[in-house]
mmCIF file of C-alpha atoms in Angstrom:
data_model
loop_
_atom_site.group_PDB
_atom_site.id
_atom_site.type_symbol
_atom_site.label_atom_id
_atom_site.label_comp_id
_atom_site.label_asym_id
_atom_site.label_seq_id
_atom_site.Cartn_x
_atom_site.Cartn_y
_atom_site.Cartn_z
ATOM 1 C CA UNK J 1 26.400 -4.211 -3.005
ATOM 2 C CA UNK J 2 22.985 -5.024 -4.794
ATOM 3 C CA UNK J 3 21.642 -2.533 -7.163
ATOM 4 C CA UNK J 4 19.284 0.049 -5.694
ATOM 5 C CA UNK J 5 16.544 -0.500 -8.177
ATOM 6 C CA UNK J 6 16.288 -4.137 -7.838
ATOM 7 C CA UNK J 7 15.987 -6.551 -4.711
ATOM 8 C CA UNK J 8 16.733 -9.960 -3.872
ATOM 9 C CA UNK J 9 14.124 -12.275 -3.225
ATOM 10 C CA UNK J 10 13.830 -12.618 0.677
ATOM 11 C CA UNK J 11 15.272 -15.780 1.685
ATOM 12 C CA UNK J 12 14.268 -18.098 4.867
ATOM 13 C CA UNK J 13 16.400 -15.792 7.237
ATOM 14 C CA UNK J 14 15.323 -12.518 5.981
ATOM 15 C CA UNK J 15 11.668 -12.891 5.827
ATOM 16 C CA UNK J 16 10.833 -11.246 9.131
ATOM 17 C CA UNK J 17 12.730 -9.200 11.574
ATOM 18 C CA UNK J 18 9.849 -7.770 13.541
ATOM 19 C CA UNK J 19 11.815 -6.477 16.556
ATOM 20 C CA UNK J 20 14.815 -5.013 14.653
ATOM 21 C CA UNK J 21 12.454 -3.601 12.145
ATOM 22 C CA UNK J 22 10.671 -1.512 14.698
ATOM 23 C CA UNK J 23 13.208 1.467 14.838
ATOM 24 C CA UNK J 24 13.118 1.887 10.901
ATOM 25 C CA UNK J 25 9.503 1.668 10.933
ATOM 26 C CA UNK J 26 9.329 4.424 13.767
ATOM 27 C CA UNK J 27 11.707 6.401 11.713
ATOM 28 C CA UNK J 28 9.816 6.287 8.481
ATOM 29 C CA UNK J 29 6.615 7.050 10.252
ATOM 30 C CA UNK J 30 8.040 10.149 11.338
ATOM 31 C CA UNK J 31 10.258 11.093 8.227
ATOM 32 C CA UNK J 32 7.549 10.689 5.788
ATOM 33 C CA UNK J 33 5.188 13.242 6.798
ATOM 34 C CA UNK J 34 8.122 15.613 7.987
ATOM 35 C CA UNK J 35 9.448 15.412 4.224
ATOM 36 C CA UNK J 36 5.855 15.730 2.762
ATOM 37 C CA UNK J 37 4.397 18.591 4.853
ATOM 38 C CA UNK J 38 7.088 20.317 7.065
ATOM 39 C CA UNK J 39 10.308 20.418 5.224
ATOM 40 C CA UNK J 40 9.274 22.908 2.496
ATOM 41 C CA UNK J 41 7.720 25.164 5.356
ATOM 42 C CA UNK J 42 4.552 26.371 3.420
ATOM 43 C CA UNK J 43 2.289 25.678 6.363
ATOM 44 C CA UNK J 44 1.480 28.591 8.885
ATOM 45 C CA UNK J 45 2.369 26.191 12.009
ATOM 46 C CA UNK J 46 5.986 25.992 10.620
ATOM 47 C CA UNK J 47 6.906 28.468 13.434
ATOM 48 C CA UNK J 48 4.885 26.435 16.072
ATOM 49 C CA UNK J 49 6.949 23.726 17.568
ATOM 50 C CA UNK J 50 4.022 22.126 19.560
ATOM 51 C CA UNK J 51 1.714 22.281 16.693
ATOM 52 C CA UNK J 52 4.279 20.506 14.308
ATOM 53 C CA UNK J 53 4.692 17.710 17.049
ATOM 54 C CA UNK J 54 1.150 17.304 17.621
ATOM 55 C CA UNK J 55 0.573 17.420 13.862
ATOM 56 C CA UNK J 56 2.481 14.275 13.300
ATOM 57 C CA UNK J 57 -0.195 12.325 15.217
ATOM 58 C CA UNK J 58 -2.592 12.672 12.168
ATOM 59 C CA UNK J 59 0.168 12.909 9.630
ATOM 60 C CA UNK J 60 2.153 9.992 10.452
ATOM 61 C CA UNK J 61 -0.927 7.617 9.831
ATOM 62 C CA UNK J 62 -1.601 9.191 6.653
ATOM 63 C CA UNK J 63 1.813 9.277 5.067
ATOM 64 C CA UNK J 64 3.939 7.190 7.223
ATOM 65 C CA UNK J 65 1.886 4.229 7.290
ATOM 66 C CA UNK J 66 1.545 4.325 3.419
ATOM 67 C CA UNK J 67 5.325 4.663 3.060
ATOM 68 C CA UNK J 68 5.840 1.695 5.464
ATOM 69 C CA UNK J 69 3.068 -0.471 3.681
ATOM 70 C CA UNK J 70 4.665 0.623 0.330
ATOM 71 C CA UNK J 71 7.890 -0.482 1.402
ATOM 72 C CA UNK J 72 6.861 -3.588 3.070
ATOM 73 C CA UNK J 73 4.825 -4.854 0.238
ATOM 74 C CA UNK J 74 7.768 -4.448 -2.139
ATOM 75 C CA UNK J 75 10.397 -5.793 -0.127
ATOM 76 C CA UNK J 76 8.052 -8.948 0.695
ATOM 77 C CA UNK J 77 7.553 -9.522 -3.020
ATOM 78 C CA UNK J 78 11.253 -9.520 -3.565
ATOM 79 C CA UNK J 79 11.010 -6.386 -5.802
ATOM 80 C CA UNK J 80 12.792 -3.104 -5.960
ATOM 81 C CA UNK J 81 12.646 0.503 -6.650
ATOM 82 C CA UNK J 82 10.544 0.437 -9.865
ATOM 83 C CA UNK J 83 7.908 -1.088 -7.795
ATOM 84 C CA UNK J 84 8.405 1.124 -4.875
ATOM 85 C CA UNK J 85 7.787 4.356 -7.368
ATOM 86 C CA UNK J 86 4.674 2.956 -9.234
ATOM 87 C CA UNK J 87 3.244 2.028 -5.806
ATOM 88 C CA UNK J 88 4.131 5.578 -4.430
ATOM 89 C CA UNK J 89 2.621 7.182 -7.526
ATOM 90 C CA UNK J 90 -0.614 4.926 -7.003
ATOM 91 C CA UNK J 91 -0.734 6.255 -3.321
ATOM 92 C CA UNK J 92 0.164 9.851 -4.264
ATOM 93 C CA UNK J 93 -2.657 9.985 -6.981
ATOM 94 C CA UNK J 94 -5.171 8.395 -4.689
ATOM 95 C CA UNK J 95 -4.573 11.026 -1.844
ATOM 96 C CA UNK J 96 -4.879 13.944 -4.174
ATOM 97 C CA UNK J 97 -7.622 12.493 -6.454
ATOM 98 C CA UNK J 98 -9.771 10.417 -3.862
ATOM 99 C CA UNK J 99 -8.890 11.124 -0.342
ATOM 100 C CA UNK J 100 -8.533 15.125 -0.011
ATOM 101 C CA UNK J 101 -9.748 15.640 -3.699
ATOM 102 C CA UNK J 102 -7.052 18.626 -4.027
ATOM 103 C CA UNK J 103 -6.629 18.006 -7.736
ATOM 104 C CA UNK J 104 -10.577 18.887 -8.335
ATOM 105 C CA UNK J 105 -11.451 21.207 -5.646
ATOM 106 C CA UNK J 106 -10.968 24.733 -6.824
ATOM 107 C CA UNK J 107 -11.399 26.118 -3.256
ATOM 108 C CA UNK J 108 -9.123 23.794 -1.348
ATOM 109 C CA UNK J 109 -6.927 26.444 -0.213
ATOM 110 C CA UNK J 110 -8.523 29.630 0.929
ATOM 111 C CA UNK J 111 -5.554 31.812 -0.525
ATOM 112 C CA UNK J 112 -5.018 33.781 -3.571
ATOM 113 C CA UNK J 113 -1.939 31.682 -4.297
ATOM 114 C CA UNK J 114 -4.190 28.691 -4.958
ATOM 115 C CA UNK J 115 -5.757 30.254 -8.087
ATOM 116 C CA UNK J 116 -2.416 31.817 -9.239
ATOM 117 C CA UNK J 117 -0.946 28.085 -9.370
ATOM 118 C CA UNK J 118 -4.110 26.431 -10.499
ATOM 119 C CA UNK J 119 -5.707 28.663 -13.038
ATOM 120 C CA UNK J 120 -2.844 29.076 -15.907
ATOM 121 C CA UNK J 121 -2.732 25.531 -16.739
ATOM 122 C CA UNK J 122 -6.493 24.518 -15.934
ATOM 123 C CA UNK J 123 -7.929 22.069 -18.252
ATOM 124 C CA UNK J 124 -11.646 23.007 -17.795
ATOM 125 C CA UNK J 125 -13.320 19.824 -19.477
ATOM 126 C CA UNK J 126 -11.393 17.542 -16.840
ATOM 127 C CA UNK J 127 -11.657 20.178 -13.872
ATOM 128 C CA UNK J 128 -7.832 19.461 -13.122
ATOM 129 C CA UNK J 129 -4.769 21.760 -13.476
ATOM 130 C CA UNK J 130 -1.682 20.209 -15.190
ATOM 131 C CA UNK J 131 0.711 22.174 -12.695
ATOM 132 C CA UNK J 132 -1.165 20.586 -9.601
ATOM 133 C CA UNK J 133 -1.128 17.138 -11.093
ATOM 134 C CA UNK J 134 2.687 17.373 -11.523
ATOM 135 C CA UNK J 135 3.228 19.194 -8.089
ATOM 136 C CA UNK J 136 0.859 17.012 -6.270
ATOM 137 C CA UNK J 137 1.608 13.495 -7.467
ATOM 138 C CA UNK J 138 5.270 14.038 -8.307
ATOM 139 C CA UNK J 139 5.477 15.642 -4.673
ATOM 140 C CA UNK J 140 4.081 12.589 -3.174
ATOM 141 C CA UNK J 141 6.097 10.116 -5.091
ATOM 142 C CA UNK J 142 9.273 11.947 -4.488
ATOM 143 C CA UNK J 143 9.016 13.720 -1.004
ATOM 144 C CA UNK J 144 6.232 11.710 0.770
ATOM 145 C CA UNK J 145 7.337 8.209 -0.114
ATOM 146 C CA UNK J 146 10.506 7.443 -2.091
ATOM 147 C CA UNK J 147 13.132 9.721 -0.427
ATOM 148 C CA UNK J 148 12.243 8.958 2.977
ATOM 149 C CA UNK J 149 12.160 5.255 2.072
ATOM 150 C CA UNK J 150 15.741 5.628 0.544
ATOM 151 C CA UNK J 151 16.919 7.592 3.520
ATOM 152 C CA UNK J 152 15.601 5.308 6.276
ATOM 153 C CA UNK J 153 16.787 1.924 4.342
ATOM 154 C CA UNK J 154 20.410 3.438 4.133
ATOM 155 C CA UNK J 155 20.210 3.837 8.098
ATOM 156 C CA UNK J 156 19.784 0.058 8.480
ATOM 157 C CA UNK J 157 21.535 -1.292 5.391
ATOM 158 C CA UNK J 158 21.696 -4.798 6.832
ATOM 159 C CA UNK J 159 17.873 -4.791 6.990
ATOM 160 C CA UNK J 160 17.184 -2.720 3.701
ATOM 161 C CA UNK J 161 16.045 -5.676 1.760
ATOM 162 C CA UNK J 162 14.088 -7.325 4.538
ATOM 163 C CA UNK J 163 10.591 -7.008 5.575
ATOM 164 C CA UNK J 164 10.571 -4.918 8.916
ATOM 165 C CA UNK J 165 7.138 -6.131 10.162
ATOM 166 C CA UNK J 166 5.228 -9.346 10.902
ATOM 167 C CA UNK J 167 1.543 -9.904 10.040
ATOM 168 C CA UNK J 168 0.296 -8.072 13.232
ATOM 169 C CA UNK J 169 2.481 -4.973 12.568
ATOM 170 C CA UNK J 170 1.615 -4.790 9.027
ATOM 171 C CA UNK J 171 -2.213 -5.244 10.059
ATOM 172 C CA UNK J 172 -1.504 -2.217 12.454
ATOM 173 C CA UNK J 173 -0.249 -0.116 9.568
ATOM 174 C CA UNK J 174 -3.179 -0.917 7.277
ATOM 175 C CA UNK J 175 -5.603 0.131 10.142
ATOM 176 C CA UNK J 176 -3.729 3.252 10.827
ATOM 177 C CA UNK J 177 -3.807 4.139 7.093
ATOM 178 C CA UNK J 178 -7.377 3.279 6.575
ATOM 179 C CA UNK J 179 -8.465 5.371 9.636
ATOM 180 C CA UNK J 180 -6.220 8.425 8.198
ATOM 181 C CA UNK J 181 -7.977 8.090 4.844
ATOM 182 C CA UNK J 182 -11.531 8.101 6.441
ATOM 183 C CA UNK J 183 -10.567 11.019 8.719
ATOM 184 C CA UNK J 184 -8.898 13.251 5.831
ATOM 185 C CA UNK J 185 -11.521 12.282 3.392
ATOM 186 C CA UNK J 186 -14.485 13.459 5.872
ATOM 187 C CA UNK J 187 -12.505 16.691 6.516
ATOM 188 C CA UNK J 188 -11.865 17.660 2.948
ATOM 189 C CA UNK J 189 -15.190 16.447 1.219
ATOM 190 C CA UNK J 190 -17.708 18.214 3.695
ATOM 191 C CA UNK J 191 -18.240 21.065 1.311
ATOM 192 C CA UNK J 192 -16.827 19.576 -2.054
ATOM 193 C CA UNK J 193 -17.052 16.451 -3.814
ATOM 194 C CA UNK J 194 -15.625 15.693 -7.218
ATOM 195 C CA UNK J 195 -17.714 14.539 -10.016
ATOM 196 C CA UNK J 196 -18.173 10.616 -10.331
ATOM 197 C CA UNK J 197 -16.434 10.756 -13.559
ATOM 198 C CA UNK J 198 -13.437 12.273 -12.099
ATOM 199 C CA UNK J 199 -13.377 9.767 -9.012
ATOM 200 C CA UNK J 200 -13.821 6.909 -11.491
ATOM 201 C CA UNK J 201 -11.081 7.822 -13.754
ATOM 202 C CA UNK J 202 -8.661 8.555 -10.750
ATOM 203 C CA UNK J 203 -9.595 5.170 -9.269
ATOM 204 C CA UNK J 204 -9.007 3.426 -12.694
ATOM 205 C CA UNK J 205 -5.504 5.100 -12.964
ATOM 206 C CA UNK J 206 -4.587 4.020 -9.654
ATOM 207 C CA UNK J 207 -5.488 0.491 -10.214
ATOM 208 C CA UNK J 208 -3.434 0.544 -13.370
ATOM 209 C CA UNK J 209 -0.404 1.858 -11.542
ATOM 210 C CA UNK J 210 -0.814 -0.908 -8.894
ATOM 211 C CA UNK J 211 -0.845 -3.611 -11.478
ATOM 212 C CA UNK J 212 1.982 -2.202 -13.461
ATOM 213 C CA UNK J 213 3.932 -2.142 -10.086
ATOM 214 C CA UNK J 214 3.926 -5.949 -10.162
ATOM 215 C CA UNK J 215 3.735 -6.392 -13.792
ATOM 216 C CA UNK J 216 7.314 -5.415 -14.266
ATOM 217 C CA UNK J 217 10.138 -8.124 -14.427
ATOM 218 C CA UNK J 218 11.761 -8.714 -11.094
ATOM 219 C CA UNK J 219 15.357 -8.473 -12.596
ATOM 220 C CA UNK J 220 16.762 -6.047 -15.408
ATOM 221 C CA UNK J 221 19.526 -6.980 -17.682
ATOM 222 C CA UNK J 222 22.958 -5.479 -16.885
ATOM 223 C CA UNK J 223 24.150 -2.532 -18.882
ATOM 224 C CA UNK J 224 27.726 -2.345 -19.963
ATOM 225 C CA UNK J 225 29.850 0.350 -18.336
ATOM 226 C CA UNK J 226 30.168 1.502 -14.609
ATOM 227 C CA UNK J 227 27.827 3.806 -12.733
ATOM 228 C CA UNK J 228 28.988 7.289 -12.014
ATOM 229 C CA UNK J 229 29.998 7.851 -8.171
ATOM 230 C CA UNK J 230 27.225 8.784 -5.958
ATOM 231 C CA UNK J 231 28.307 12.399 -5.925
ATOM 232 C CA UNK J 232 27.616 13.506 -9.252
ATOM 233 C CA UNK J 233 24.515 11.762 -9.132
ATOM 234 C CA UNK J 234 23.550 13.637 -5.893
ATOM 235 C CA UNK J 235 24.426 16.987 -7.594
ATOM 236 C CA UNK J 236 22.424 16.009 -10.887
ATOM 237 C CA UNK J 237 19.518 15.137 -8.768
ATOM 238 C CA UNK J 238 19.816 18.289 -6.570
ATOM 239 C CA UNK J 239 19.807 20.417 -9.740
ATOM 240 C CA UNK J 240 16.824 18.707 -11.595
ATOM 241 C CA UNK J 241 14.698 18.568 -8.507
ATOM 242 C CA UNK J 242 15.307 22.261 -7.377
ATOM 243 C CA UNK J 243 14.294 23.269 -11.159
ATOM 244 C CA UNK J 244 11.063 20.891 -10.719
ATOM 245 C CA UNK J 245 10.187 22.904 -7.682
ATOM 246 C CA UNK J 246 10.891 26.331 -9.242
ATOM 247 C CA UNK J 247 9.101 26.170 -12.754
ATOM 248 C CA UNK J 248 6.464 28.685 -12.938
ATOM 249 C CA UNK J 249 2.752 27.350 -13.032
ATOM 250 C CA UNK J 250 2.317 27.912 -16.716
ATOM 251 C CA UNK J 251 2.054 25.634 -19.583
ATOM 252 C CA UNK J 252 5.583 26.217 -20.513
ATOM 253 C CA UNK J 253 6.646 25.570 -17.084
ATOM 254 C CA UNK J 254 4.725 22.255 -16.892
ATOM 255 C CA UNK J 255 6.225 21.120 -20.252
ATOM 256 C CA UNK J 256 9.660 21.897 -19.015
ATOM 257 C CA UNK J 257 9.081 20.280 -15.806
ATOM 258 C CA UNK J 258 7.979 17.097 -17.607
ATOM 259 C CA UNK J 259 11.076 16.962 -19.465
ATOM 260 C CA UNK J 260 13.224 17.328 -16.244
ATOM 261 C CA UNK J 261 11.303 14.717 -14.350
ATOM 262 C CA UNK J 262 11.630 12.442 -17.358
ATOM 263 C CA UNK J 263 15.300 13.192 -17.708
ATOM 264 C CA UNK J 264 15.968 12.594 -14.056
ATOM 265 C CA UNK J 265 13.996 9.365 -14.071
ATOM 266 C CA UNK J 266 15.730 8.065 -17.306
ATOM 267 C CA UNK J 267 19.067 8.558 -16.076
ATOM 268 C CA UNK J 268 18.365 6.917 -13.029
ATOM 269 C CA UNK J 269 16.824 3.854 -14.942
ATOM 270 C CA UNK J 270 20.086 3.643 -16.875
ATOM 271 C CA UNK J 271 22.830 4.110 -14.410
ATOM 272 C CA UNK J 272 21.022 1.615 -12.062
ATOM 273 C CA UNK J 273 21.514 -1.242 -14.309
ATOM 274 C CA UNK J 274 25.443 -0.645 -14.552
ATOM 275 C CA UNK J 275 27.948 -2.153 -12.354
ATOM 276 C CA UNK J 276 28.808 -0.183 -9.285
ATOM 277 C CA UNK J 277 25.125 0.989 -8.607
ATOM 278 C CA UNK J 278 24.245 0.618 -5.101
ATOM 279 C CA UNK J 279 22.390 1.901 -1.875
ATOM 280 C CA UNK J 280 24.775 4.729 -1.606
ATOM 281 C CA UNK J 281 23.373 6.144 -4.959
ATOM 282 C CA UNK J 282 19.781 5.567 -3.693
ATOM 283 C CA UNK J 283 20.805 7.714 -0.511
ATOM 284 C CA UNK J 284 22.470 10.132 -2.909
ATOM 285 C CA UNK J 285 19.111 10.764 -4.683
ATOM 286 C CA UNK J 286 16.806 10.668 -1.678
ATOM 287 C CA UNK J 287 19.107 12.954 -0.017
ATOM 288 C CA UNK J 288 19.341 15.448 -2.564
ATOM 289 C CA UNK J 289 15.455 15.687 -2.603
ATOM 290 C CA UNK J 290 15.225 16.356 1.190
ATOM 291 C CA UNK J 291 18.014 18.992 0.667
ATOM 292 C CA UNK J 292 16.223 20.895 -2.111
ATOM 293 C CA UNK J 293 13.013 21.205 -0.007
ATOM 294 C CA UNK J 294 14.913 21.940 3.421
ATOM 295 C CA UNK J 295 16.818 24.706 1.185
ATOM 296 C CA UNK J 296 14.004 26.211 -0.643
ATOM 297 C CA UNK J 297 12.175 26.443 2.712
ATOM 298 C CA UNK J 298 13.955 29.602 3.541
ATOM 299 C CA UNK J 299 12.524 31.398 0.227
ATOM 300 C CA UNK J 300 9.034 30.006 0.920
ATOM 301 C CA UNK J 301 6.342 32.363 2.008
ATOM 302 C CA UNK J 302 4.041 30.417 4.497
ATOM 303 C CA UNK J 303 0.252 30.438 4.562
ATOM 304 C CA UNK J 304 -1.241 32.738 7.058
ATOM 305 C CA UNK J 305 0.538 34.939 9.838
ATOM 306 C CA UNK J 306 3.824 33.686 10.738
ATOM 307 C CA UNK J 307 6.570 35.102 12.876
ATOM 308 C CA UNK J 308 9.540 35.214 10.444
ATOM 309 C CA UNK J 309 12.093 34.614 13.442
ATOM 310 C CA UNK J 310 10.086 31.462 14.265
ATOM 311 C CA UNK J 311 9.868 30.459 10.601
ATOM 312 C CA UNK J 312 13.498 30.807 9.750
ATOM 313 C CA UNK J 313 14.449 29.190 13.158
ATOM 314 C CA UNK J 314 12.255 26.133 12.377
ATOM 315 C CA UNK J 315 13.903 25.912 8.651
ATOM 316 C CA UNK J 316 17.223 25.969 10.174
ATOM 317 C CA UNK J 317 16.536 22.986 12.606
ATOM 318 C CA UNK J 318 14.996 20.949 9.865
ATOM 319 C CA UNK J 319 17.989 21.537 7.443
ATOM 320 C CA UNK J 320 20.379 20.784 10.233
ATOM 321 C CA UNK J 321 18.345 17.589 11.052
ATOM 322 C CA UNK J 322 18.446 16.533 7.459
ATOM 323 C CA UNK J 323 22.224 17.109 7.284
ATOM 324 C CA UNK J 324 22.771 15.109 10.390
ATOM 325 C CA UNK J 325 20.532 12.361 9.187
ATOM 326 C CA UNK J 326 22.236 12.039 5.797
ATOM 327 C CA UNK J 327 25.727 12.039 7.449
ATOM 328 C CA UNK J 328 24.670 9.307 9.822
ATOM 329 C CA UNK J 329 22.908 7.269 6.999
ATOM 330 C CA UNK J 330 26.155 7.616 4.841
ATOM 331 C CA UNK J 331 28.376 6.515 7.870
ATOM 332 C CA UNK J 332 26.195 3.231 8.343
ATOM 333 C CA UNK J 333 26.318 2.444 4.793
ATOM 334 C CA UNK J 334 30.110 2.956 4.676
ATOM 335 C CA UNK J 335 30.284 0.805 7.828
ATOM 336 C CA UNK J 336 28.263 -1.837 6.412
#
């Protein structure tokens, strides 16, 4: 099985499978916004199924189309997970810093919890909170893009290294993503606009991440030893990602969070170059991310007035859906 953090260059027979690629594209269009916004259960619409479904009409172009484009660009370039993660970081930073500008807006959420999370690590000279940077950008990388991509690719292992769309389909994704950016940017910047220096610095960092995504070598030298089995990898990812979500919004919590995320990234980077690392490991890490938020959702207090019966029913339904999805993906991988 090909290493999950690398990808073979697409051959003549694998450059395009537009019809076969439509189901995974549809799955990623749905799974990405669900993981980004619904799974943790923080929003007041968590107990309103019709609003959750209608919300996907706006969120799928913003999150799902971006996830599809990140994956499509990476696989067409014959690259692997380092490129996916760097492009995900670029998209996540662009969304939080340029599109909705939540990184800079002190009144982005009209709730006391916003200040409680923002002020303890506020860097006044920059107008940003260290805790928010970690939560927003890492959250987008892990839950908005990388984990959904890993899970959906595991569901279609024979197409995992191939582009899923032709030129027309890719163009549709670009248009959807562009329209979503316009809509959300207009909505969130009517009453607030970040300073030009903040926007300029963010744009420069986004560009640097994109350049870095394609500056990395396509192949990595193999390391001696054999990769651990997927189960302990999943357990370690589960513990460290849960810790990331539970650290308090303080400077001590921010430092510990950086150490945890760096440790997880370093372990995955080291193990993925060993013999035996494959797509089952990528599913293990992506699945652990989904399970962390699905499990923590039961302890999250939603914004606004929500019926607890409806909230817990929605949390339980999403958790069961995640378990079924991961079981199906694992079965497809084993079958392949």
